[in-house]
Amino acid sequence: MNITTVIDDLNRRQGLSLSAEYYAQIEEWMCWWRGFYKPFHTFVETAANGKRMERKLYTMRMGKKVCEDWASILLNDKTTIGVGDAASSAFLQGTEEESGLGGVLGHNAFWLRGNELVEKAFASGTGAVVLRMRNMALNKKGYVLPHAEATIEMEFLPASGIIPITVRAGRVVDAAFVSEVLSEGETRIYIETHTLEKDGYTIRNRCCTEKHGVLEDAPLPEGVAGEWHTGSDVPLFSLVKPNIVNNVDESTALGISVFANAIDNLTGVDLAYNNFCRDLKLGGKKVFVNSELTRRDESGYVITPDDVAQQLFTTIGDRDLGDGRDLIQEFNPALRVQENMDGVQAQLDYLSFKVGFGTKHYQFASGGNIVTATQYTGDRQELVQNAAKHYVAVEEFLRGIVRGILWAGKAVCGAEVDPQTNVAVNFEDSYIIDKEEERERDRKDVRDGFLQKWEYRAKWYGEDEETARKAVMDGAVMGTTQEE
């Protein structure tokens, strides 16, 4: 898919003046995420016969590893969403027995695909979840009506599929979302625009094929409306990006990769690792053999003595090597293992520092030192601070998804849900924070009256507000009965 073609088509159809320049930067970041950026990872060597050969650098692919680690910290299987209304919680994420595999989130494999999206968002700078409606009921004017057969689907898109159209106060209001779908063996481009008008959002859907740099319309999938009106200002999309100020292009609403300012450090890691691997590759024993010990076959190729498990034999003519070594001389190159390990470790420390993990996130040469839990937490203060900063962005992202789903549940699917119910996001950060210490602190807050008992249960037991309040009330009643 060529995003430039899509942007040119939108500009022509809607009279816009969007630029595709920033997407070239996004593609460069994605190359580093994939682990191969051709301008850096290829080089040319000249052989003894003068022939030029293209070579590839060895790479640790740390761009992907960095994004994987951030996704694991920020959105994982321990992340929970507490919803105040029990019916809304069941619609969103199923019942307690379904363990998060039910509801709209479960049916769309949100926790799996959401983690993948955060990884790609931290690589490309931005990610989006877009809610798509199937089998909707519309009135004659194209406004949505509640319909029990309607369903909610979720599309997960990296920055290359997000085109901001209108931005207000730093927030994307109108946007186009582009994705590729495979339909009956043919790749098609699916474009949907979300535009906030006076009476709410209007959603327009198009399905296209690309031929010679031009988009041609194709039939929409069954059950998808070409245009419909929500009658609401609740967006049916939510964006997530690293909580880092964009210093690459301050004019765009899209974010920057978490390693956008660490490209030199990615190159440093790969240069050090490439040197390590080449030393190992070139470090095999070399044996130089006097030509008196060799003979040639019918084709003129040199046959060395003892070809069994041959290392490397090279003829050097009849020249005397000196010191009586006139027949065979071996050479054992230094592997420089420790020097190379130190070089790789130093570059990893610099990279870890630049992407927000602190300097000790990737350690391969610890020397077997034992680290206490307190020291372990203390060494990661920079990671704790940056994770807390990114949690703000991820929490807003999750709240946006929940609001959109609950609105659609009521307005599109006709479900008995409350779009205005309280929503709380709880992150699992025991990797970087002492959870027992935090839990004990919350217990003291409950005793001192700064925290309600039901709030404690909602946070630490993953209960919705209604269930938590009921549990506290039941406990209070039982306590009264026992005392009586």
Short mmCIF file of C-alpha atoms in Angstrom, two decimals:
data_model
loop_
_atom_site.label_atom_id
_atom_site.label_comp_id
_atom_site.label_asym_id
_atom_site.label_seq_id
_atom_site.Cartn_x
_atom_site.Cartn_y
_atom_site.Cartn_z
CA MET A 1 0.00 0.00 0.00
CA ASN A 2 1.35 3.40 -1.00
CA ILE A 3 0.17 5.95 1.57
CA THR A 4 1.08 8.78 -0.80
CA THR A 5 -1.48 7.48 -3.31
CA VAL A 6 -4.17 7.46 -0.61
CA ILE A 7 -3.32 10.98 0.57
CA ASP A 8 -3.34 12.31 -3.00
CA ASP A 9 -6.76 10.71 -3.50
CA LEU A 10 -8.13 12.31 -0.30
CA ASN A 11 -6.75 15.70 -1.30
CA ARG A 12 -8.40 15.46 -4.71
CA ARG A 13 -11.78 14.21 -3.49
CA GLN A 14 -12.13 16.41 -0.39
CA GLY A 15 -10.18 19.50 -1.39
CA LEU A 16 -7.56 18.94 1.31
CA SER A 17 -3.85 19.78 1.30
CA LEU A 18 -2.43 16.93 3.37
CA SER A 19 1.27 16.10 3.08
CA ALA A 20 2.79 12.61 2.87
CA GLU A 21 6.31 13.76 3.77
CA TYR A 22 6.21 12.56 7.41
CA TYR A 23 5.37 9.01 6.39
CA ALA A 24 8.83 8.58 4.87
CA GLN A 25 10.22 9.15 8.37
CA ILE A 26 7.76 6.61 9.77
CA GLU A 27 8.90 4.02 7.22
CA GLU A 28 12.52 4.57 8.27
CA TRP A 29 11.58 3.86 11.90
CA MET A 30 9.72 0.73 10.84
CA CYS A 31 12.83 -0.46 8.99
CA TRP A 32 14.76 -0.21 12.26
CA TRP A 33 11.93 -2.06 14.01
CA ARG A 34 12.17 -4.83 11.40
CA GLY A 35 15.93 -4.89 12.00
CA PHE A 36 17.19 -3.94 8.56
CA TYR A 37 17.72 -0.37 7.34
CA LYS A 38 19.40 -0.82 3.98
CA PRO A 39 21.43 2.42 3.83
CA PHE A 40 23.20 1.37 7.04
CA HIS A 41 23.05 -2.42 7.14
CA THR A 42 24.60 -3.02 3.70
CA PHE A 43 28.18 -2.27 2.65
CA VAL A 44 30.50 -3.20 -0.22
CA GLU A 45 33.75 -5.16 0.00
CA THR A 46 36.32 -5.57 -2.78
CA ALA A 47 37.78 -9.06 -3.26
CA ALA A 48 41.37 -9.83 -4.26
CA ASN A 49 40.31 -10.16 -7.90
CA GLY A 50 38.75 -6.68 -7.82
CA LYS A 51 35.18 -7.92 -7.74
CA ARG A 52 32.84 -5.81 -5.57
CA MET A 53 30.46 -7.75 -3.31
CA GLU A 54 27.55 -6.44 -1.25
CA ARG A 55 27.63 -7.55 2.37
CA LYS A 56 25.18 -7.20 5.28
CA LEU A 57 26.02 -6.16 8.80
CA TYR A 58 25.17 -8.50 11.63
CA THR A 59 22.37 -6.91 13.66
CA MET A 60 20.85 -7.43 17.10
CA ARG A 61 17.52 -5.94 15.93
CA MET A 62 17.28 -3.90 19.11
CA GLY A 63 14.68 -1.55 17.64
CA LYS A 64 12.09 -4.31 17.93
CA LYS A 65 13.36 -5.50 21.31
CA VAL A 66 12.99 -2.02 22.81
CA CYS A 67 9.39 -1.73 21.59
CA GLU A 68 8.57 -5.27 22.75
CA ASP A 69 9.79 -4.44 26.24
CA TRP A 70 7.80 -1.23 26.46
CA ALA A 71 4.65 -3.04 25.29
CA SER A 72 5.22 -5.77 27.89
CA ILE A 73 5.46 -3.16 30.63
CA LEU A 74 2.58 -0.94 29.55
CA LEU A 75 -0.13 -3.36 28.38
CA ASN A 76 -0.04 -6.99 29.46
CA ASP A 77 -2.27 -9.80 30.71
CA LYS A 78 -2.36 -8.26 34.20
CA THR A 79 -3.76 -4.91 33.01
CA THR A 80 -7.38 -4.57 34.11
CA ILE A 81 -10.24 -2.23 33.29
CA GLY A 82 -12.72 -1.62 36.07
CA VAL A 83 -16.18 -0.51 34.96
CA GLY A 84 -18.64 0.89 37.50
CA ASP A 85 -21.77 -0.62 35.93
CA ALA A 86 -21.90 -4.44 36.00
CA ALA A 87 -23.92 -4.76 32.77
CA SER A 88 -21.53 -2.43 30.97
CA SER A 89 -18.54 -4.41 32.27
CA ALA A 90 -20.05 -7.68 31.01
CA PHE A 91 -20.75 -6.17 27.59
CA LEU A 92 -17.21 -4.80 27.40
CA GLN A 93 -15.15 -7.71 28.69
CA GLY A 94 -17.49 -10.57 29.58
CA THR A 95 -18.27 -12.08 32.95
CA GLU A 96 -15.76 -12.99 35.63
CA GLU A 97 -15.98 -16.65 34.58
CA GLU A 98 -14.88 -15.75 31.05
CA SER A 99 -11.62 -14.26 32.41
CA GLY A 100 -11.45 -11.44 29.89
CA LEU A 101 -12.21 -13.70 26.90
CA GLY A 102 -15.79 -12.50 26.55
CA GLY A 103 -17.46 -9.25 25.61
CA VAL A 104 -16.37 -6.98 22.80
CA LEU A 105 -12.74 -6.95 23.98
CA GLY A 106 -12.55 -10.74 24.21
CA HIS A 107 -14.24 -11.36 20.85
CA ASN A 108 -11.74 -9.02 19.19
CA ALA A 109 -8.71 -10.56 20.99
CA PHE A 110 -7.99 -7.09 22.35
CA TRP A 111 -5.37 -7.96 24.96
CA LEU A 112 -3.29 -9.87 22.42
CA ARG A 113 -3.68 -7.45 19.55
CA GLY A 114 -3.57 -4.42 21.84
CA ASN A 115 -0.14 -5.46 23.08
CA GLU A 116 1.00 -5.84 19.47
CA LEU A 117 -0.41 -2.38 18.70
CA VAL A 118 1.48 -0.71 21.56
CA GLU A 119 4.68 -2.31 20.26
CA LYS A 120 4.05 -0.96 16.76
CA ALA A 121 2.95 2.42 18.11
CA PHE A 122 6.22 2.78 20.01
CA ALA A 123 8.06 1.86 16.81
CA SER A 124 6.10 3.99 14.33
CA GLY A 125 5.16 6.81 16.69
CA THR A 126 1.38 6.28 16.78
CA GLY A 127 -1.19 3.50 16.88
CA ALA A 128 -4.97 3.50 16.59
CA VAL A 129 -7.91 1.28 17.41
CA VAL A 130 -10.87 1.97 15.14
CA LEU A 131 -14.34 0.61 15.92
CA ARG A 132 -16.22 -0.75 12.92
CA MET A 133 -19.92 -1.58 12.90
CA ARG A 134 -21.50 -4.43 10.98
CA ASN A 135 -25.18 -5.14 10.27
CA MET A 136 -26.31 -1.74 11.55
CA ALA A 137 -29.85 -0.43 11.25
CA LEU A 138 -30.15 3.06 9.76
CA ASN A 139 -33.13 5.36 9.30
CA LYS A 140 -33.89 7.01 5.99
CA LYS A 141 -31.51 9.88 6.74
CA GLY A 142 -28.63 7.55 7.49
CA TYR A 143 -28.65 7.90 11.29
CA VAL A 144 -27.95 4.81 13.33
CA LEU A 145 -30.75 2.95 15.12
CA PRO A 146 -30.32 0.34 17.89
CA HIS A 147 -30.31 -3.15 16.43
CA ALA A 148 -29.65 -6.39 18.31
CA GLU A 149 -27.95 -8.02 15.29
CA ALA A 150 -25.31 -5.29 15.00
CA THR A 151 -21.76 -6.18 16.04
CA ILE A 152 -18.64 -4.21 16.92
CA GLU A 153 -15.31 -5.03 15.30
CA MET A 154 -11.92 -3.49 16.07
CA GLU A 155 -9.15 -2.60 13.64
CA PHE A 156 -5.59 -2.06 14.93
CA LEU A 157 -3.45 0.31 12.86
CA PRO A 158 0.13 1.67 13.15
CA ALA A 159 1.05 5.23 12.17
CA SER A 160 1.31 4.34 8.47
CA GLY A 161 -2.47 3.82 8.41
CA ILE A 162 -3.46 7.00 10.30
CA ILE A 163 -4.06 10.29 8.49
CA PRO A 164 -5.06 13.21 10.76
CA ILE A 165 -7.35 15.69 9.00
CA THR A 166 -8.38 18.10 11.75
CA VAL A 167 -6.50 18.71 15.01
CA ARG A 168 -7.76 20.89 17.86
CA ALA A 169 -5.82 21.60 21.04
CA GLY A 170 -3.40 18.83 20.12
CA ARG A 171 -6.19 16.25 19.79
CA VAL A 172 -7.11 14.55 16.52
CA VAL A 173 -10.78 15.29 15.80
CA ASP A 174 -11.17 14.21 12.16
CA ALA A 175 -9.10 11.44 10.64
CA ALA A 176 -8.86 8.92 7.84
CA PHE A 177 -7.82 5.35 8.57
CA VAL A 178 -6.28 3.13 5.92
CA SER A 179 -5.76 -0.63 6.00
CA GLU A 180 -5.14 -3.45 3.58
CA VAL A 181 -7.52 -6.42 3.50
CA LEU A 182 -7.29 -9.66 1.58
CA SER A 183 -10.62 -10.47 -0.09
CA GLU A 184 -10.99 -13.54 -2.30
CA GLY A 185 -7.26 -13.59 -2.96
CA GLU A 186 -7.14 -9.92 -3.95
CA THR A 187 -5.56 -7.20 -1.82
CA ARG A 188 -7.85 -4.23 -1.33
CA ILE A 189 -7.40 -0.90 0.40
CA TYR A 190 -10.03 -0.02 2.97
CA ILE A 191 -10.43 3.70 3.73
CA GLU A 192 -12.73 5.17 6.35
CA THR A 193 -13.01 8.81 7.34
CA HIS A 194 -14.40 10.03 10.67
CA THR A 195 -15.57 13.64 10.44
CA LEU A 196 -17.12 15.57 13.34
CA GLU A 197 -20.01 17.68 12.02
CA LYS A 198 -22.61 19.83 13.79
CA ASP A 199 -24.81 16.89 14.77
CA GLY A 200 -22.03 14.40 15.50
CA TYR A 201 -19.62 12.14 13.66
CA THR A 202 -20.19 11.03 10.08
CA ILE A 203 -18.41 7.82 9.04
CA ARG A 204 -17.65 7.20 5.37
CA ASN A 205 -16.29 3.86 4.16
CA ARG A 206 -14.59 3.03 0.86
CA CYS A 207 -13.02 -0.10 -0.52
CA CYS A 208 -10.48 0.35 -3.35
CA THR A 209 -7.91 -1.36 -5.48
CA GLU A 210 -4.69 0.36 -6.53
CA LYS A 211 -3.62 0.21 -10.17
CA HIS A 212 -0.71 2.22 -11.55
CA GLY A 213 -0.77 4.63 -8.62
CA VAL A 214 -4.51 5.33 -8.90
CA LEU A 215 -7.29 4.15 -6.56
CA GLU A 216 -10.33 2.53 -8.14
CA ASP A 217 -13.50 1.90 -6.12
CA ALA A 218 -14.46 -1.69 -5.28
CA PRO A 219 -17.60 -3.10 -3.57
CA LEU A 220 -17.74 -2.76 0.21
CA PRO A 221 -17.86 -5.94 2.32
CA GLU A 222 -21.32 -7.22 3.12
CA GLY A 223 -22.89 -5.56 6.15
CA VAL A 224 -20.77 -2.38 5.95
CA ALA A 225 -22.56 0.92 5.26
CA GLY A 226 -20.99 3.35 2.82
CA GLU A 227 -21.96 6.35 4.96
CA TRP A 228 -23.74 6.76 8.27
CA HIS A 229 -24.25 9.33 11.02
CA THR A 230 -23.70 8.63 14.70
CA GLY A 231 -25.53 11.70 16.03
CA SER A 232 -22.89 11.85 18.75
CA ASP A 233 -19.55 13.58 19.35
CA VAL A 234 -18.06 10.40 20.86
CA PRO A 235 -15.19 9.34 18.54
CA LEU A 236 -15.15 5.71 17.43
CA PHE A 237 -11.36 5.67 17.39
CA SER A 238 -8.64 6.06 19.98
CA LEU A 239 -4.96 6.88 19.43
CA VAL A 240 -1.93 5.83 21.46
CA LYS A 241 1.62 7.12 21.14
CA PRO A 242 4.72 7.38 23.32
CA ASN A 243 4.39 10.24 25.77
CA ILE A 244 7.32 12.05 24.15
CA VAL A 245 7.26 15.50 22.55
CA ASN A 246 7.69 15.26 18.78
CA ASN A 247 10.94 17.05 17.95
CA VAL A 248 11.09 15.67 14.41
CA ASP A 249 8.03 17.49 13.04
CA GLU A 250 6.21 19.68 15.56
CA SER A 251 3.45 20.50 13.07
CA THR A 252 2.02 16.98 12.90
CA ALA A 253 -0.40 15.38 15.36
CA LEU A 254 1.36 12.06 14.97
CA GLY A 255 3.93 10.99 17.55
CA ILE A 256 7.53 9.90 17.26
CA SER A 257 9.12 6.51 17.72
CA VAL A 258 10.45 5.76 21.18
CA PHE A 259 13.88 5.34 19.54
CA ALA A 260 13.57 8.35 17.21
CA ASN A 261 16.34 10.12 19.13
CA ALA A 262 18.40 6.96 19.58
CA ILE A 263 19.15 6.00 15.97
CA ASP A 264 22.87 6.61 16.52
CA ASN A 265 22.71 4.26 19.49
CA LEU A 266 21.00 1.56 17.42
CA THR A 267 23.80 1.89 14.88
CA GLY A 268 26.35 1.73 17.70
CA VAL A 269 24.92 -1.54 18.98
CA ASP A 270 24.96 -3.11 15.52
CA LEU A 271 28.48 -1.89 14.76
CA ALA A 272 29.77 -3.41 18.01
CA TYR A 273 27.85 -6.64 17.46
CA ASN A 274 28.98 -6.85 13.82
CA ASN A 275 32.59 -6.47 14.92
CA PHE A 276 32.11 -9.24 17.47
CA CYS A 277 30.60 -11.63 14.91
CA ARG A 278 33.24 -10.87 12.27
CA ASP A 279 36.04 -11.50 14.75
CA LEU A 280 34.50 -14.89 15.48
CA LYS A 281 33.99 -15.64 11.80
CA LEU A 282 37.54 -14.68 10.85
CA GLY A 283 39.09 -16.16 13.99
CA GLY A 284 39.53 -19.73 12.78
CA LYS A 285 43.00 -21.26 12.63
CA LYS A 286 44.98 -20.49 9.45
CA VAL A 287 47.65 -22.94 8.29
CA PHE A 288 50.20 -21.84 5.68
CA VAL A 289 51.79 -24.74 3.76
CA ASN A 290 54.95 -24.69 1.70
CA SER A 291 54.24 -25.52 -1.93
CA GLU A 292 56.62 -28.50 -1.68
CA LEU A 293 53.91 -30.28 0.33
CA THR A 294 51.13 -29.69 -2.17
CA ARG A 295 50.15 -31.12 -5.52
CA ARG A 296 47.53 -30.27 -8.13
CA ASP A 297 44.63 -32.26 -9.56
CA GLU A 298 43.75 -32.59 -13.26
CA SER A 299 41.96 -29.25 -13.19
CA GLY A 300 44.91 -27.45 -11.68
CA TYR A 301 43.41 -27.02 -8.18
CA VAL A 302 45.82 -27.30 -5.26
CA ILE A 303 45.49 -30.43 -3.09
CA THR A 304 46.78 -29.98 0.42
CA PRO A 305 47.96 -32.77 2.71
CA ASP A 306 45.41 -34.11 5.19
CA ASP A 307 42.16 -32.78 3.72
CA VAL A 308 40.18 -34.49 6.52
CA ALA A 309 38.42 -31.84 8.70
CA GLN A 310 40.43 -29.23 6.84
CA GLN A 311 40.62 -25.80 8.46
CA LEU A 312 42.34 -23.59 5.90
CA PHE A 313 45.44 -24.30 3.81
CA THR A 314 47.28 -21.69 1.81
CA THR A 315 50.41 -22.18 -0.29
CA ILE A 316 53.13 -19.57 0.14
CA GLY A 317 55.70 -20.81 -2.35
CA ASP A 318 59.22 -22.02 -1.53
CA ARG A 319 60.23 -19.04 0.60
CA ASP A 320 61.92 -19.96 3.88
CA LEU A 321 59.81 -18.87 6.84
CA GLY A 322 62.84 -18.73 9.09
CA ASP A 323 63.55 -20.50 12.37
CA GLY A 324 63.22 -23.81 10.55
CA ARG A 325 59.55 -23.20 9.82
CA ASP A 326 59.92 -23.69 6.12
CA LEU A 327 57.20 -26.28 5.61
CA ILE A 328 54.10 -25.50 7.74
CA GLN A 329 53.18 -22.42 9.78
CA GLU A 330 49.92 -21.90 11.69
CA PHE A 331 48.30 -18.62 12.67
CA ASN A 332 45.64 -18.25 15.38
CA PRO A 333 43.90 -14.85 15.23
CA ALA A 334 42.83 -13.26 18.52
CA LEU A 335 39.04 -13.47 19.02
CA ARG A 336 38.99 -10.44 21.38
CA VAL A 337 35.93 -11.87 23.13
CA GLN A 338 36.09 -9.73 26.27
CA GLU A 339 36.83 -6.52 24.36
CA ASN A 340 33.92 -7.17 22.03
CA MET A 341 31.59 -8.06 24.92
CA ASP A 342 32.54 -4.81 26.65
CA GLY A 343 31.91 -2.88 23.44
CA VAL A 344 28.47 -4.41 22.90
CA GLN A 345 27.54 -3.89 26.56
CA ALA A 346 28.58 -0.23 26.46
CA GLN A 347 26.46 0.41 23.38
CA LEU A 348 23.47 -1.37 24.96
CA ASP A 349 23.83 0.82 28.04
CA TYR A 350 23.74 3.96 25.89
CA LEU A 351 20.71 2.69 23.96
CA SER A 352 18.88 1.67 27.13
CA PHE A 353 19.45 5.15 28.56
CA LYS A 354 18.19 6.91 25.42
CA VAL A 355 14.91 4.95 25.15
CA GLY A 356 13.96 5.54 28.78
CA PHE A 357 14.96 2.30 30.50
CA GLY A 358 17.96 3.68 32.40
CA THR A 359 21.47 2.35 31.87
CA LYS A 360 21.12 -1.13 33.34
CA HIS A 361 18.11 -2.60 31.55
CA TYR A 362 20.15 -4.89 29.29
CA GLN A 363 22.94 -6.59 31.19
CA PHE A 364 25.03 -9.49 29.89
CA ALA A 365 28.24 -8.98 31.87
CA SER A 366 27.00 -8.65 35.43
CA GLY A 367 29.88 -10.67 36.89
CA GLY A 368 27.50 -12.81 38.89
CA ASN A 369 26.81 -10.08 41.46
CA ILE A 370 23.72 -10.63 43.60
CA VAL A 371 21.31 -7.67 43.60
CA THR A 372 18.81 -7.13 46.42
CA ALA A 373 15.18 -6.24 45.70
CA THR A 374 15.67 -2.72 47.08
CA GLN A 375 18.74 -2.12 44.94
CA TYR A 376 16.99 -3.65 41.93
CA THR A 377 14.13 -1.17 42.28
CA GLY A 378 16.49 1.72 42.98
CA ASP A 379 18.53 1.02 39.84
CA ARG A 380 15.36 1.38 37.78
CA GLN A 381 14.15 4.76 38.99
CA GLU A 382 14.45 6.21 35.49
CA LEU A 383 12.39 3.33 34.11
CA VAL A 384 9.79 3.86 36.86
CA GLN A 385 9.50 7.56 36.02
CA ASN A 386 9.25 7.05 32.26
CA ALA A 387 6.79 4.17 32.63
CA ALA A 388 4.55 6.37 34.80
CA LYS A 389 4.68 9.01 32.06
CA HIS A 390 3.73 6.51 29.34
CA TYR A 391 0.95 5.05 31.53
CA VAL A 392 -0.84 8.40 31.24
CA ALA A 393 -0.99 8.07 27.46
CA VAL A 394 -2.00 4.40 27.52
CA GLU A 395 -4.71 5.03 30.11
CA GLU A 396 -6.23 7.79 27.97
CA PHE A 397 -6.08 5.44 25.00
CA LEU A 398 -7.91 2.66 26.89
CA ARG A 399 -10.54 5.05 28.24
CA GLY A 400 -11.20 6.26 24.70
CA ILE A 401 -11.76 2.70 23.50
CA VAL A 402 -14.11 1.90 26.38
CA ARG A 403 -16.16 5.06 25.85
CA GLY A 404 -16.52 4.30 22.15
CA ILE A 405 -17.53 0.67 22.76
CA LEU A 406 -20.10 1.54 25.42
CA TRP A 407 -21.61 4.27 23.25
CA ALA A 408 -21.83 1.86 20.31
CA GLY A 409 -23.23 -0.84 22.60
CA LYS A 410 -26.17 1.35 23.50
CA ALA A 411 -26.72 3.30 20.27
CA VAL A 412 -25.81 0.64 17.69
CA CYS A 413 -26.35 -2.74 19.38
CA GLY A 414 -29.23 -1.74 21.66
CA ALA A 415 -27.52 -3.18 24.75
CA GLU A 416 -28.46 -2.10 28.29
CA VAL A 417 -25.20 -0.35 29.05
CA ASP A 418 -24.24 3.00 30.58
CA PRO A 419 -21.78 4.97 28.40
CA GLN A 420 -21.19 7.42 31.28
CA THR A 421 -20.24 4.84 33.91
CA ASN A 422 -16.99 5.18 35.84
CA VAL A 423 -13.95 3.58 34.18
CA ALA A 424 -10.72 2.79 36.03
CA VAL A 425 -7.55 1.35 34.48
CA ASN A 426 -5.14 -0.62 36.67
CA PHE A 427 -1.68 -1.41 35.35
CA GLU A 428 0.47 -4.32 36.46
CA ASP A 429 3.77 -2.66 37.27
CA SER A 430 5.25 -5.06 39.82
CA TYR A 431 8.25 -5.45 37.50
CA ILE A 432 9.32 -1.90 38.30
CA ILE A 433 7.43 -1.11 41.51
CA ASP A 434 7.25 -3.01 44.81
CA LYS A 435 3.55 -3.96 44.76
CA GLU A 436 3.49 -5.20 48.33
CA GLU A 437 4.79 -1.86 49.52
CA GLU A 438 2.16 -0.05 47.46
CA ARG A 439 -0.58 -2.35 48.72
CA GLU A 440 0.41 -1.80 52.34
CA ARG A 441 0.36 1.95 51.71
CA ASP A 442 -3.20 1.65 50.37
CA ARG A 443 -4.22 -0.36 53.46
CA LYS A 444 -2.99 2.49 55.66
CA ASP A 445 -4.93 4.98 53.51
CA VAL A 446 -8.09 2.92 54.09
CA ARG A 447 -7.48 2.87 57.85
CA ASP A 448 -6.84 6.62 57.85
CA GLY A 449 -9.93 7.35 55.77
CA PHE A 450 -8.15 8.65 52.68
CA LEU A 451 -9.27 5.67 50.56
CA GLN A 452 -12.67 3.94 50.55
CA LYS A 453 -12.80 0.20 51.13
CA TRP A 454 -14.65 -0.36 47.87
CA GLU A 455 -11.93 1.62 46.03
CA TYR A 456 -9.31 -0.67 47.56
CA ARG A 457 -11.24 -3.76 46.42
CA ALA A 458 -11.74 -2.35 42.92
CA LYS A 459 -8.01 -1.66 42.58
CA TRP A 460 -6.55 -4.81 44.11
CA TYR A 461 -9.23 -7.39 43.31
CA GLY A 462 -10.16 -6.12 39.85
CA GLU A 463 -13.85 -5.71 40.76
CA ASP A 464 -16.20 -3.18 39.20
CA GLU A 465 -17.59 -0.46 41.45
CA GLU A 466 -20.96 -2.13 41.99
CA THR A 467 -19.43 -5.48 42.97
CA ALA A 468 -16.86 -3.84 45.23
CA ARG A 469 -19.46 -1.74 47.06
CA LYS A 470 -21.70 -4.77 47.54
CA ALA A 471 -18.82 -6.84 48.92
CA VAL A 472 -17.95 -4.08 51.41
CA MET A 473 -21.61 -3.71 52.41
CA ASP A 474 -22.04 -7.47 52.87
CA GLY A 475 -18.91 -7.56 54.99
CA ALA A 476 -20.17 -4.69 57.13
CA VAL A 477 -23.56 -6.40 57.65
CA MET A 478 -21.90 -9.69 58.59
CA GLY A 479 -19.64 -7.87 61.02
CA THR A 480 -22.65 -6.21 62.68
CA THR A 481 -24.48 -9.54 62.99
CA GLN A 482 -21.48 -11.22 64.56
CA GLU A 483 -21.07 -8.44 67.09
CA GLU A 484 -24.74 -8.66 68.01
#
